[in-house]
């Protein structure tokens, strides 16, 4: 699953680093989607759209990674494994895009839940996104 693949990223240099980055970002997006305790159809569609756009994944690979991410996120005790990869490998712009995707997922069902907002704030801080960029991402992702 995702945790095992991320562990391999740090222990086996033969594992493709780019795949590890995708897995970490997807796990954080799943955390946001599930922050309010449910993953409805709109959130799932928004989650898939964000993954397709940011990580060029479609079809079977996307579905497989998403199912694995859901499972791992339910069983995760901490976001540290995921945020560590993001901090080590993502540029400031990639982090901003990830936060913007988090907001898009949170807004997908038409209701920004307080738990979703809290989770995005927490994760943004953990991946060292400045507060002004956190707010800019929120404004850009907000539905019109």
C-alpha angles and dihedrals in degrees: 000000000000097000091051092048091049091050089054089054089064098039105035118050090195093071112097108256094207091062090053091053091052092049093051093049092047091050090054092048089051089051089057093045090053097040093100092051097256140070108210127187095264093051091047091051091048091047091052091046092052092048093047092049099043101034105027093235124145141162121000097359091053093048093047094049091045093052091047091048092051091051094047093045091054089052099038118114094193142014091222096100090056098040091049091060091046092050093047098045113022126087120225090260093051090050090050091051090050091052090047089052089050090055091047090054092047092050094045097095093047092249123092101208119208090235092054092049091048092049092050091049092049094047092045090056092047092054091045099245108162116243093245090055090047089056094043090052090050093051093047093049096045112110114247 
